[in-house]
Amino acid sequence: MSDNNTIKEMYHEDRPYEKCERFGAENLTDAELLAVLLRTGTRGENSLELAHRLIQSDFSGRGILNIHRWTFERLTRIRGIGRVKAIQILCLSELAKRMARSSAVEGLDFSQPHTIAKYYMEDMRHREKEILKLLLLNTRARLIGELNVSTGTVDTALVSPRELFMEALQRNAVSIILLHNHPSGDPTPSLADVQITRRIYEAGALIGIELLDHIIIGDNCFVSMKEKGIFQ
């Protein structure tokens, strides 16, 4: 084979294209699926070998599961991944997120914590930093806006109830939901989570904007602080 090996140059039984055609895409490994996307390898390795190396790279951690954590800068530091391949992988990641959200939106009900968690799960569970989202709802409990209000540790130094409710008042929201992720994968509320949630709930009660829930996203799991009885 040539120095810059392609899928076409692989032995027939090793080609992901032929395997997909004969047995279906569901029978391809993670590396084979990624190799189809990459199409070409680099000097001394074909696209399948490059895909294996990418999935097993140090920063990817748990392989293909962490594709959402890959950034353009990290990808292009890997030998064989240039600008075009990096963009292809990033677009694949974004497409996967949008497909997950499109599936979840059908059952989205802002009175049901599990449907909210499902809708935001793929977008938030792979984040390397905590992000706190503010969801703004109208009188029919329909979403009228959402925004990220902090990045980093969710604590009283970074989250101001005053700023949250200014946003809610400006957009005529009658209730709000807080949503943030735990990069550790464990959605158990911290002491800071409990303290800020109670402060926001009490402040909202005074001005007539109800905090309906504060949901913490973990690794394919979540905690509803309302269901846990942390505030009433």
JSON list of C-alpha atoms in Angstrom, two decimals:
[
{"chain": "A", "resi": 1, "resn": "MET", "atom": "CA", "xyz": [0.00, 0.00, 0.00]},
{"chain": "A", "resi": 2, "resn": "SER", "atom": "CA", "xyz": [1.08, 3.64, -0.49]},
{"chain": "A", "resi": 3, "resn": "ASP", "atom": "CA", "xyz": [2.38, 5.87, 2.28]},
{"chain": "A", "resi": 4, "resn": "ASN", "atom": "CA", "xyz": [-0.94, 7.73, 2.43]},
{"chain": "A", "resi": 5, "resn": "ASN", "atom": "CA", "xyz": [-3.30, 4.77, 2.68]},
{"chain": "A", "resi": 6, "resn": "THR", "atom": "CA", "xyz": [-6.99, 5.01, 1.86]},
{"chain": "A", "resi": 7, "resn": "ILE", "atom": "CA", "xyz": [-9.96, 2.75, 2.56]},
{"chain": "A", "resi": 8, "resn": "LYS", "atom": "CA", "xyz": [-9.93, 1.78, -1.12]},
{"chain": "A", "resi": 9, "resn": "GLU", "atom": "CA", "xyz": [-6.42, 0.35, -0.75]},
{"chain": "A", "resi": 10, "resn": "MET", "atom": "CA", "xyz": [-7.29, -1.90, 2.22]},
{"chain": "A", "resi": 11, "resn": "TYR", "atom": "CA", "xyz": [-7.75, -5.61, 1.81]},
{"chain": "A", "resi": 12, "resn": "HIS", "atom": "CA", "xyz": [-11.35, -6.28, 0.82]},
{"chain": "A", "resi": 13, "resn": "GLU", "atom": "CA", "xyz": [-12.30, -7.93, 4.13]},
{"chain": "A", "resi": 14, "resn": "ASP", "atom": "CA", "xyz": [-10.95, -4.95, 6.07]},
{"chain": "A", "resi": 15, "resn": "ARG", "atom": "CA", "xyz": [-12.88, -2.27, 4.22]},
{"chain": "A", "resi": 16, "resn": "PRO", "atom": "CA", "xyz": [-15.59, -0.58, 6.35]},
{"chain": "A", "resi": 17, "resn": "TYR", "atom": "CA", "xyz": [-17.55, 0.34, 3.20]},
{"chain": "A", "resi": 18, "resn": "GLU", "atom": "CA", "xyz": [-17.91, -3.28, 2.12]},
{"chain": "A", "resi": 19, "resn": "LYS", "atom": "CA", "xyz": [-18.62, -4.44, 5.65]},
{"chain": "A", "resi": 20, "resn": "CYS", "atom": "CA", "xyz": [-21.39, -1.83, 5.97]},
{"chain": "A", "resi": 21, "resn": "GLU", "atom": "CA", "xyz": [-22.87, -2.84, 2.63]},
{"chain": "A", "resi": 22, "resn": "ARG", "atom": "CA", "xyz": [-22.88, -6.54, 3.48]},
{"chain": "A", "resi": 23, "resn": "PHE", "atom": "CA", "xyz": [-23.80, -6.49, 7.17]},
{"chain": "A", "resi": 24, "resn": "GLY", "atom": "CA", "xyz": [-25.23, -3.01, 7.92]},
{"chain": "A", "resi": 25, "resn": "ALA", "atom": "CA", "xyz": [-23.77, 0.06, 9.59]},
{"chain": "A", "resi": 26, "resn": "GLU", "atom": "CA", "xyz": [-24.76, -1.26, 13.02]},
{"chain": "A", "resi": 27, "resn": "ASN", "atom": "CA", "xyz": [-22.11, -3.98, 12.64]},
{"chain": "A", "resi": 28, "resn": "LEU", "atom": "CA", "xyz": [-19.24, -1.53, 12.19]},
{"chain": "A", "resi": 29, "resn": "THR", "atom": "CA", "xyz": [-17.02, -0.79, 15.16]},
{"chain": "A", "resi": 30, "resn": "ASP", "atom": "CA", "xyz": [-16.57, 2.76, 16.43]},
{"chain": "A", "resi": 31, "resn": "ALA", "atom": "CA", "xyz": [-13.22, 2.95, 14.66]},
{"chain": "A", "resi": 32, "resn": "GLU", "atom": "CA", "xyz": [-14.69, 1.66, 11.39]},
{"chain": "A", "resi": 33, "resn": "LEU", "atom": "CA", "xyz": [-17.48, 4.25, 11.46]},
{"chain": "A", "resi": 34, "resn": "LEU", "atom": "CA", "xyz": [-14.94, 6.99, 12.09]},
{"chain": "A", "resi": 35, "resn": "ALA", "atom": "CA", "xyz": [-12.67, 5.64, 9.34]},
{"chain": "A", "resi": 36, "resn": "VAL", "atom": "CA", "xyz": [-15.50, 5.97, 6.81]},
{"chain": "A", "resi": 37, "resn": "LEU", "atom": "CA", "xyz": [-15.80, 9.62, 7.78]},
{"chain": "A", "resi": 38, "resn": "LEU", "atom": "CA", "xyz": [-12.03, 10.25, 7.66]},
{"chain": "A", "resi": 39, "resn": "ARG", "atom": "CA", "xyz": [-11.67, 8.47, 4.27]},
{"chain": "A", "resi": 40, "resn": "THR", "atom": "CA", "xyz": [-7.86, 8.79, 4.16]},
{"chain": "A", "resi": 41, "resn": "GLY", "atom": "CA", "xyz": [-5.11, 8.01, 6.59]},
{"chain": "A", "resi": 42, "resn": "THR", "atom": "CA", "xyz": [-1.69, 9.52, 6.97]},
{"chain": "A", "resi": 43, "resn": "ARG", "atom": "CA", "xyz": [1.88, 8.48, 6.16]},
{"chain": "A", "resi": 44, "resn": "GLY", "atom": "CA", "xyz": [2.38, 4.89, 7.25]},
{"chain": "A", "resi": 45, "resn": "GLU", "atom": "CA", "xyz": [-1.19, 4.15, 8.36]},
{"chain": "A", "resi": 46, "resn": "ASN", "atom": "CA", "xyz": [-4.59, 3.80, 6.70]},
{"chain": "A", "resi": 47, "resn": "SER", "atom": "CA", "xyz": [-7.76, 5.58, 7.79]},
{"chain": "A", "resi": 48, "resn": "LEU", "atom": "CA", "xyz": [-8.84, 2.69, 10.03]},
{"chain": "A", "resi": 49, "resn": "GLU", "atom": "CA", "xyz": [-5.53, 2.73, 11.88]},
{"chain": "A", "resi": 50, "resn": "LEU", "atom": "CA", "xyz": [-5.78, 6.51, 12.22]},
{"chain": "A", "resi": 51, "resn": "ALA", "atom": "CA", "xyz": [-9.31, 6.15, 13.61]},
{"chain": "A", "resi": 52, "resn": "HIS", "atom": "CA", "xyz": [-8.10, 3.60, 16.18]},
{"chain": "A", "resi": 53, "resn": "ARG", "atom": "CA", "xyz": [-5.29, 5.93, 17.25]},
{"chain": "A", "resi": 54, "resn": "LEU", "atom": "CA", "xyz": [-7.66, 8.88, 17.51]},
{"chain": "A", "resi": 55, "resn": "ILE", "atom": "CA", "xyz": [-10.14, 6.99, 19.68]},
{"chain": "A", "resi": 56, "resn": "GLN", "atom": "CA", "xyz": [-7.34, 5.72, 21.93]},
{"chain": "A", "resi": 57, "resn": "SER", "atom": "CA", "xyz": [-5.58, 9.08, 22.22]},
{"chain": "A", "resi": 58, "resn": "ASP", "atom": "CA", "xyz": [-4.90, 10.36, 25.72]},
{"chain": "A", "resi": 59, "resn": "PHE", "atom": "CA", "xyz": [-7.33, 13.26, 25.64]},
{"chain": "A", "resi": 60, "resn": "SER", "atom": "CA", "xyz": [-10.28, 11.21, 24.40]},
{"chain": "A", "resi": 61, "resn": "GLY", "atom": "CA", "xyz": [-10.50, 9.30, 27.69]},
{"chain": "A", "resi": 62, "resn": "ARG", "atom": "CA", "xyz": [-13.39, 6.93, 27.09]},
{"chain": "A", "resi": 63, "resn": "GLY", "atom": "CA", "xyz": [-12.99, 6.66, 23.35]},
{"chain": "A", "resi": 64, "resn": "ILE", "atom": "CA", "xyz": [-15.83, 7.55, 21.03]},
{"chain": "A", "resi": 65, "resn": "LEU", "atom": "CA", "xyz": [-18.05, 8.45, 24.00]},
{"chain": "A", "resi": 66, "resn": "ASN", "atom": "CA", "xyz": [-16.06, 11.63, 24.52]},
{"chain": "A", "resi": 67, "resn": "ILE", "atom": "CA", "xyz": [-16.25, 12.84, 20.92]},
{"chain": "A", "resi": 68, "resn": "HIS", "atom": "CA", "xyz": [-18.24, 15.83, 22.18]},
{"chain": "A", "resi": 69, "resn": "ARG", "atom": "CA", "xyz": [-15.21, 16.98, 24.20]},
{"chain": "A", "resi": 70, "resn": "TRP", "atom": "CA", "xyz": [-12.90, 17.12, 21.22]},
{"chain": "A", "resi": 71, "resn": "THR", "atom": "CA", "xyz": [-11.99, 20.64, 20.14]},
{"chain": "A", "resi": 72, "resn": "PHE", "atom": "CA", "xyz": [-10.46, 21.89, 16.91]},
{"chain": "A", "resi": 73, "resn": "GLU", "atom": "CA", "xyz": [-7.20, 22.69, 18.70]},
{"chain": "A", "resi": 74, "resn": "ARG", "atom": "CA", "xyz": [-6.95, 19.27, 20.33]},
{"chain": "A", "resi": 75, "resn": "LEU", "atom": "CA", "xyz": [-7.79, 17.43, 17.15]},
{"chain": "A", "resi": 76, "resn": "THR", "atom": "CA", "xyz": [-5.26, 19.23, 15.00]},
{"chain": "A", "resi": 77, "resn": "ARG", "atom": "CA", "xyz": [-2.49, 18.41, 17.49]},
{"chain": "A", "resi": 78, "resn": "ILE", "atom": "CA", "xyz": [-2.91, 14.74, 16.56]},
{"chain": "A", "resi": 79, "resn": "ARG", "atom": "CA", "xyz": [-0.70, 13.53, 13.72]},
{"chain": "A", "resi": 80, "resn": "GLY", "atom": "CA", "xyz": [-2.81, 12.91, 10.65]},
{"chain": "A", "resi": 81, "resn": "ILE", "atom": "CA", "xyz": [-5.68, 15.20, 11.69]},
{"chain": "A", "resi": 82, "resn": "GLY", "atom": "CA", "xyz": [-5.61, 18.43, 9.74]},
{"chain": "A", "resi": 83, "resn": "ARG", "atom": "CA", "xyz": [-8.09, 21.24, 9.32]},
{"chain": "A", "resi": 84, "resn": "VAL", "atom": "CA", "xyz": [-10.54, 19.33, 7.10]},
{"chain": "A", "resi": 85, "resn": "LYS", "atom": "CA", "xyz": [-10.63, 16.15, 9.21]},
{"chain": "A", "resi": 86, "resn": "ALA", "atom": "CA", "xyz": [-11.00, 18.17, 12.40]},
{"chain": "A", "resi": 87, "resn": "ILE", "atom": "CA", "xyz": [-13.98, 20.05, 10.95]},
{"chain": "A", "resi": 88, "resn": "GLN", "atom": "CA", "xyz": [-15.55, 16.79, 9.77]},
{"chain": "A", "resi": 89, "resn": "ILE", "atom": "CA", "xyz": [-15.29, 15.31, 13.27]},
{"chain": "A", "resi": 90, "resn": "LEU", "atom": "CA", "xyz": [-16.66, 18.46, 14.93]},
{"chain": "A", "resi": 91, "resn": "CYS", "atom": "CA", "xyz": [-19.60, 18.47, 12.53]},
{"chain": "A", "resi": 92, "resn": "LEU", "atom": "CA", "xyz": [-20.26, 14.80, 13.31]},
{"chain": "A", "resi": 93, "resn": "SER", "atom": "CA", "xyz": [-20.31, 15.65, 17.01]},
{"chain": "A", "resi": 94, "resn": "GLU", "atom": "CA", "xyz": [-22.74, 18.51, 16.49]},
{"chain": "A", "resi": 95, "resn": "LEU", "atom": "CA", "xyz": [-24.98, 16.39, 14.27]},
{"chain": "A", "resi": 96, "resn": "ALA", "atom": "CA", "xyz": [-25.14, 13.71, 16.99]},
{"chain": "A", "resi": 97, "resn": "LYS", "atom": "CA", "xyz": [-26.16, 16.33, 19.56]},
{"chain": "A", "resi": 98, "resn": "ARG", "atom": "CA", "xyz": [-28.89, 17.74, 17.32]},
{"chain": "A", "resi": 99, "resn": "MET", "atom": "CA", "xyz": [-30.25, 14.29, 16.56]},
{"chain": "A", "resi": 100, "resn": "ALA", "atom": "CA", "xyz": [-30.46, 13.52, 20.27]},
{"chain": "A", "resi": 101, "resn": "ARG", "atom": "CA", "xyz": [-32.24, 16.79, 20.98]},
{"chain": "A", "resi": 102, "resn": "SER", "atom": "CA", "xyz": [-34.64, 16.33, 18.07]},
{"chain": "A", "resi": 103, "resn": "SER", "atom": "CA", "xyz": [-35.61, 12.95, 19.47]},
{"chain": "A", "resi": 104, "resn": "ALA", "atom": "CA", "xyz": [-36.01, 14.28, 23.00]},
{"chain": "A", "resi": 105, "resn": "VAL", "atom": "CA", "xyz": [-38.05, 17.36, 22.05]},
{"chain": "A", "resi": 106, "resn": "GLU", "atom": "CA", "xyz": [-41.12, 15.28, 21.22]},
{"chain": "A", "resi": 107, "resn": "GLY", "atom": "CA", "xyz": [-41.63, 14.39, 24.86]},
{"chain": "A", "resi": 108, "resn": "LEU", "atom": "CA", "xyz": [-40.34, 17.62, 26.37]},
{"chain": "A", "resi": 109, "resn": "ASP", "atom": "CA", "xyz": [-42.55, 18.76, 29.25]},
{"chain": "A", "resi": 110, "resn": "PHE", "atom": "CA", "xyz": [-41.23, 21.45, 31.58]},
{"chain": "A", "resi": 111, "resn": "SER", "atom": "CA", "xyz": [-43.28, 20.03, 34.45]},
{"chain": "A", "resi": 112, "resn": "GLN", "atom": "CA", "xyz": [-41.46, 16.70, 34.14]},
{"chain": "A", "resi": 113, "resn": "PRO", "atom": "CA", "xyz": [-37.77, 16.80, 35.19]},
{"chain": "A", "resi": 114, "resn": "HIS", "atom": "CA", "xyz": [-36.82, 13.62, 33.32]},
{"chain": "A", "resi": 115, "resn": "THR", "atom": "CA", "xyz": [-37.93, 15.09, 29.98]},
{"chain": "A", "resi": 116, "resn": "ILE", "atom": "CA", "xyz": [-35.90, 18.26, 30.60]},
{"chain": "A", "resi": 117, "resn": "ALA", "atom": "CA", "xyz": [-32.84, 16.22, 31.53]},
{"chain": "A", "resi": 118, "resn": "LYS", "atom": "CA", "xyz": [-33.21, 14.06, 28.45]},
{"chain": "A", "resi": 119, "resn": "TYR", "atom": "CA", "xyz": [-33.46, 17.08, 26.18]},
{"chain": "A", "resi": 120, "resn": "TYR", "atom": "CA", "xyz": [-30.31, 18.75, 27.51]},
{"chain": "A", "resi": 121, "resn": "MET", "atom": "CA", "xyz": [-28.33, 15.60, 28.37]},
{"chain": "A", "resi": 122, "resn": "GLU", "atom": "CA", "xyz": [-26.18, 15.20, 25.25]},
{"chain": "A", "resi": 123, "resn": "ASP", "atom": "CA", "xyz": [-25.33, 18.87, 25.13]},
{"chain": "A", "resi": 124, "resn": "MET", "atom": "CA", "xyz": [-24.28, 19.13, 28.78]},
{"chain": "A", "resi": 125, "resn": "ARG", "atom": "CA", "xyz": [-22.97, 15.81, 30.06]},
{"chain": "A", "resi": 126, "resn": "HIS", "atom": "CA", "xyz": [-19.75, 15.96, 28.05]},
{"chain": "A", "resi": 127, "resn": "ARG", "atom": "CA", "xyz": [-18.75, 19.48, 29.11]},
{"chain": "A", "resi": 128, "resn": "GLU", "atom": "CA", "xyz": [-15.42, 19.86, 30.88]},
{"chain": "A", "resi": 129, "resn": "LYS", "atom": "CA", "xyz": [-16.62, 22.83, 32.95]},
{"chain": "A", "resi": 130, "resn": "GLU", "atom": "CA", "xyz": [-19.81, 23.44, 34.86]},
{"chain": "A", "resi": 131, "resn": "ILE", "atom": "CA", "xyz": [-22.31, 25.55, 32.95]},
{"chain": "A", "resi": 132, "resn": "LEU", "atom": "CA", "xyz": [-25.41, 26.95, 34.60]},
{"chain": "A", "resi": 133, "resn": "LYS", "atom": "CA", "xyz": [-28.40, 27.48, 32.31]},
{"chain": "A", "resi": 134, "resn": "LEU", "atom": "CA", "xyz": [-31.41, 29.63, 33.09]},
{"chain": "A", "resi": 135, "resn": "LEU", "atom": "CA", "xyz": [-34.66, 28.52, 31.44]},
{"chain": "A", "resi": 136, "resn": "LEU", "atom": "CA", "xyz": [-37.40, 31.15, 31.25]},
{"chain": "A", "resi": 137, "resn": "LEU", "atom": "CA", "xyz": [-41.05, 30.07, 31.08]},
{"chain": "A", "resi": 138, "resn": "ASN", "atom": "CA", "xyz": [-44.32, 31.87, 30.39]},
{"chain": "A", "resi": 139, "resn": "THR", "atom": "CA", "xyz": [-47.75, 31.45, 31.98]},
{"chain": "A", "resi": 140, "resn": "ARG", "atom": "CA", "xyz": [-48.33, 28.24, 29.97]},
{"chain": "A", "resi": 141, "resn": "ALA", "atom": "CA", "xyz": [-45.03, 26.76, 31.20]},
{"chain": "A", "resi": 142, "resn": "ARG", "atom": "CA", "xyz": [-43.57, 27.10, 27.72]},
{"chain": "A", "resi": 143, "resn": "LEU", "atom": "CA", "xyz": [-39.97, 28.04, 27.08]},
{"chain": "A", "resi": 144, "resn": "ILE", "atom": "CA", "xyz": [-39.55, 31.66, 26.04]},
{"chain": "A", "resi": 145, "resn": "GLY", "atom": "CA", "xyz": [-35.78, 31.85, 26.43]},
{"chain": "A", "resi": 146, "resn": "GLU", "atom": "CA", "xyz": [-32.65, 30.22, 27.78]},
{"chain": "A", "resi": 147, "resn": "LEU", "atom": "CA", "xyz": [-29.17, 31.50, 28.50]},
{"chain": "A", "resi": 148, "resn": "ASN", "atom": "CA", "xyz": [-25.93, 30.47, 30.14]},
{"chain": "A", "resi": 149, "resn": "VAL", "atom": "CA", "xyz": [-25.47, 32.53, 33.27]},
{"chain": "A", "resi": 150, "resn": "SER", "atom": "CA", "xyz": [-22.15, 31.16, 34.53]},
{"chain": "A", "resi": 151, "resn": "THR", "atom": "CA", "xyz": [-19.26, 28.93, 33.54]},
{"chain": "A", "resi": 152, "resn": "GLY", "atom": "CA", "xyz": [-17.16, 27.28, 36.22]},
{"chain": "A", "resi": 153, "resn": "THR", "atom": "CA", "xyz": [-18.12, 26.21, 39.72]},
{"chain": "A", "resi": 154, "resn": "VAL", "atom": "CA", "xyz": [-21.76, 27.02, 40.53]},
{"chain": "A", "resi": 155, "resn": "ASP", "atom": "CA", "xyz": [-21.51, 28.92, 43.81]},
{"chain": "A", "resi": 156, "resn": "THR", "atom": "CA", "xyz": [-22.69, 32.12, 45.43]},
{"chain": "A", "resi": 157, "resn": "ALA", "atom": "CA", "xyz": [-19.67, 34.03, 44.16]},
{"chain": "A", "resi": 158, "resn": "LEU", "atom": "CA", "xyz": [-20.57, 33.38, 40.52]},
{"chain": "A", "resi": 159, "resn": "VAL", "atom": "CA", "xyz": [-24.37, 33.27, 40.53]},
{"chain": "A", "resi": 160, "resn": "SER", "atom": "CA", "xyz": [-26.34, 36.36, 41.49]},
{"chain": "A", "resi": 161, "resn": "PRO", "atom": "CA", "xyz": [-30.09, 35.91, 42.10]},
{"chain": "A", "resi": 162, "resn": "ARG", "atom": "CA", "xyz": [-30.48, 39.60, 41.21]},
{"chain": "A", "resi": 163, "resn": "GLU", "atom": "CA", "xyz": [-29.06, 39.04, 37.71]},
{"chain": "A", "resi": 164, "resn": "LEU", "atom": "CA", "xyz": [-31.19, 35.93, 37.17]},
{"chain": "A", "resi": 165, "resn": "PHE", "atom": "CA", "xyz": [-34.41, 37.71, 38.05]},
{"chain": "A", "resi": 166, "resn": "MET", "atom": "CA", "xyz": [-33.49, 40.81, 36.03]},
{"chain": "A", "resi": 167, "resn": "GLU", "atom": "CA", "xyz": [-33.35, 38.52, 32.99]},
{"chain": "A", "resi": 168, "resn": "ALA", "atom": "CA", "xyz": [-36.65, 36.92, 33.96]},
{"chain": "A", "resi": 169, "resn": "LEU", "atom": "CA", "xyz": [-38.38, 40.28, 34.43]},
{"chain": "A", "resi": 170, "resn": "GLN", "atom": "CA", "xyz": [-37.04, 41.71, 31.17]},
{"chain": "A", "resi": 171, "resn": "ARG", "atom": "CA", "xyz": [-38.49, 38.74, 29.26]},
{"chain": "A", "resi": 172, "resn": "ASN", "atom": "CA", "xyz": [-41.77, 38.64, 31.20]},
{"chain": "A", "resi": 173, "resn": "ALA", "atom": "CA", "xyz": [-41.10, 35.16, 32.57]},
{"chain": "A", "resi": 174, "resn": "VAL", "atom": "CA", "xyz": [-43.40, 33.92, 35.33]},
{"chain": "A", "resi": 175, "resn": "SER", "atom": "CA", "xyz": [-41.25, 30.95, 36.33]},
{"chain": "A", "resi": 176, "resn": "ILE", "atom": "CA", "xyz": [-37.71, 29.70, 35.87]},
{"chain": "A", "resi": 177, "resn": "ILE", "atom": "CA", "xyz": [-35.75, 26.45, 35.88]},
{"chain": "A", "resi": 178, "resn": "LEU", "atom": "CA", "xyz": [-32.05, 26.15, 36.63]},
{"chain": "A", "resi": 179, "resn": "LEU", "atom": "CA", "xyz": [-29.97, 23.49, 34.94]},
{"chain": "A", "resi": 180, "resn": "HIS", "atom": "CA", "xyz": [-26.28, 22.70, 35.31]},
{"chain": "A", "resi": 181, "resn": "ASN", "atom": "CA", "xyz": [-23.85, 19.86, 34.74]},
{"chain": "A", "resi": 182, "resn": "HIS", "atom": "CA", "xyz": [-21.30, 18.08, 36.89]},
{"chain": "A", "resi": 183, "resn": "PRO", "atom": "CA", "xyz": [-18.25, 17.17, 34.74]},
{"chain": "A", "resi": 184, "resn": "SER", "atom": "CA", "xyz": [-17.41, 14.40, 37.24]},
{"chain": "A", "resi": 185, "resn": "GLY", "atom": "CA", "xyz": [-20.50, 12.56, 36.01]},
{"chain": "A", "resi": 186, "resn": "ASP", "atom": "CA", "xyz": [-22.01, 12.41, 39.51]},
{"chain": "A", "resi": 187, "resn": "PRO", "atom": "CA", "xyz": [-25.12, 14.63, 39.74]},
{"chain": "A", "resi": 188, "resn": "THR", "atom": "CA", "xyz": [-25.25, 14.61, 43.55]},
{"chain": "A", "resi": 189, "resn": "PRO", "atom": "CA", "xyz": [-25.86, 18.23, 44.70]},
{"chain": "A", "resi": 190, "resn": "SER", "atom": "CA", "xyz": [-22.96, 19.92, 46.46]},
{"chain": "A", "resi": 191, "resn": "LEU", "atom": "CA", "xyz": [-23.41, 22.17, 49.49]},
{"chain": "A", "resi": 192, "resn": "ALA", "atom": "CA", "xyz": [-22.94, 25.17, 47.18]},
{"chain": "A", "resi": 193, "resn": "ASP", "atom": "CA", "xyz": [-25.65, 23.82, 44.86]},
{"chain": "A", "resi": 194, "resn": "VAL", "atom": "CA", "xyz": [-28.07, 23.55, 47.77]},
{"chain": "A", "resi": 195, "resn": "GLN", "atom": "CA", "xyz": [-27.26, 26.98, 49.17]},
{"chain": "A", "resi": 196, "resn": "ILE", "atom": "CA", "xyz": [-27.62, 28.92, 45.91]},
{"chain": "A", "resi": 197, "resn": "THR", "atom": "CA", "xyz": [-30.79, 27.03, 44.98]},
{"chain": "A", "resi": 198, "resn": "ARG", "atom": "CA", "xyz": [-32.47, 27.93, 48.26]},
{"chain": "A", "resi": 199, "resn": "ARG", "atom": "CA", "xyz": [-31.41, 31.57, 47.92]},
{"chain": "A", "resi": 200, "resn": "ILE", "atom": "CA", "xyz": [-32.87, 31.78, 44.42]},
{"chain": "A", "resi": 201, "resn": "TYR", "atom": "CA", "xyz": [-36.07, 30.01, 45.44]},
{"chain": "A", "resi": 202, "resn": "GLU", "atom": "CA", "xyz": [-36.61, 32.40, 48.37]},
{"chain": "A", "resi": 203, "resn": "ALA", "atom": "CA", "xyz": [-35.82, 35.47, 46.24]},
{"chain": "A", "resi": 204, "resn": "GLY", "atom": "CA", "xyz": [-38.24, 34.31, 43.56]},
{"chain": "A", "resi": 205, "resn": "ALA", "atom": "CA", "xyz": [-41.01, 33.81, 46.10]},
{"chain": "A", "resi": 206, "resn": "LEU", "atom": "CA", "xyz": [-40.64, 37.45, 47.17]},
{"chain": "A", "resi": 207, "resn": "ILE", "atom": "CA", "xyz": [-41.01, 38.90, 43.66]},
{"chain": "A", "resi": 208, "resn": "GLY", "atom": "CA", "xyz": [-43.51, 36.38, 42.29]},
{"chain": "A", "resi": 209, "resn": "ILE", "atom": "CA", "xyz": [-41.28, 34.39, 39.92]},
{"chain": "A", "resi": 210, "resn": "GLU", "atom": "CA", "xyz": [-41.28, 30.74, 40.90]},
{"chain": "A", "resi": 211, "resn": "LEU", "atom": "CA", "xyz": [-38.23, 28.51, 40.73]},
{"chain": "A", "resi": 212, "resn": "LEU", "atom": "CA", "xyz": [-39.78, 25.30, 39.42]},
{"chain": "A", "resi": 213, "resn": "ASP", "atom": "CA", "xyz": [-36.68, 23.13, 39.66]},
{"chain": "A", "resi": 214, "resn": "HIS", "atom": "CA", "xyz": [-32.91, 22.97, 39.64]},
{"chain": "A", "resi": 215, "resn": "ILE", "atom": "CA", "xyz": [-31.73, 19.96, 37.65]},
{"chain": "A", "resi": 216, "resn": "ILE", "atom": "CA", "xyz": [-28.17, 18.67, 37.78]},
{"chain": "A", "resi": 217, "resn": "ILE", "atom": "CA", "xyz": [-26.92, 16.71, 34.78]},
{"chain": "A", "resi": 218, "resn": "GLY", "atom": "CA", "xyz": [-24.42, 13.88, 35.31]},
{"chain": "A", "resi": 219, "resn": "ASP", "atom": "CA", "xyz": [-23.11, 11.23, 32.96]},
{"chain": "A", "resi": 220, "resn": "ASN", "atom": "CA", "xyz": [-26.37, 9.95, 31.51]},
{"chain": "A", "resi": 221, "resn": "CYS", "atom": "CA", "xyz": [-28.12, 10.56, 34.83]},
{"chain": "A", "resi": 222, "resn": "PHE", "atom": "CA", "xyz": [-29.59, 13.53, 36.67]},
{"chain": "A", "resi": 223, "resn": "VAL", "atom": "CA", "xyz": [-30.95, 14.83, 39.96]},
{"chain": "A", "resi": 224, "resn": "SER", "atom": "CA", "xyz": [-34.01, 17.02, 40.34]},
{"chain": "A", "resi": 225, "resn": "MET", "atom": "CA", "xyz": [-33.51, 19.14, 43.45]},
{"chain": "A", "resi": 226, "resn": "LYS", "atom": "CA", "xyz": [-37.25, 19.77, 43.62]},
{"chain": "A", "resi": 227, "resn": "GLU", "atom": "CA", "xyz": [-37.96, 16.03, 43.67]},
{"chain": "A", "resi": 228, "resn": "LYS", "atom": "CA", "xyz": [-35.27, 15.59, 46.33]},
{"chain": "A", "resi": 229, "resn": "GLY", "atom": "CA", "xyz": [-37.16, 18.06, 48.55]},
{"chain": "A", "resi": 230, "resn": "ILE", "atom": "CA", "xyz": [-34.22, 20.47, 48.74]},
{"chain": "A", "resi": 231, "resn": "PHE", "atom": "CA", "xyz": [-36.68, 23.33, 48.31]},
{"chain": "A", "resi": 232, "resn": "GLN", "atom": "CA", "xyz": [-40.47, 23.42, 48.40]}
]
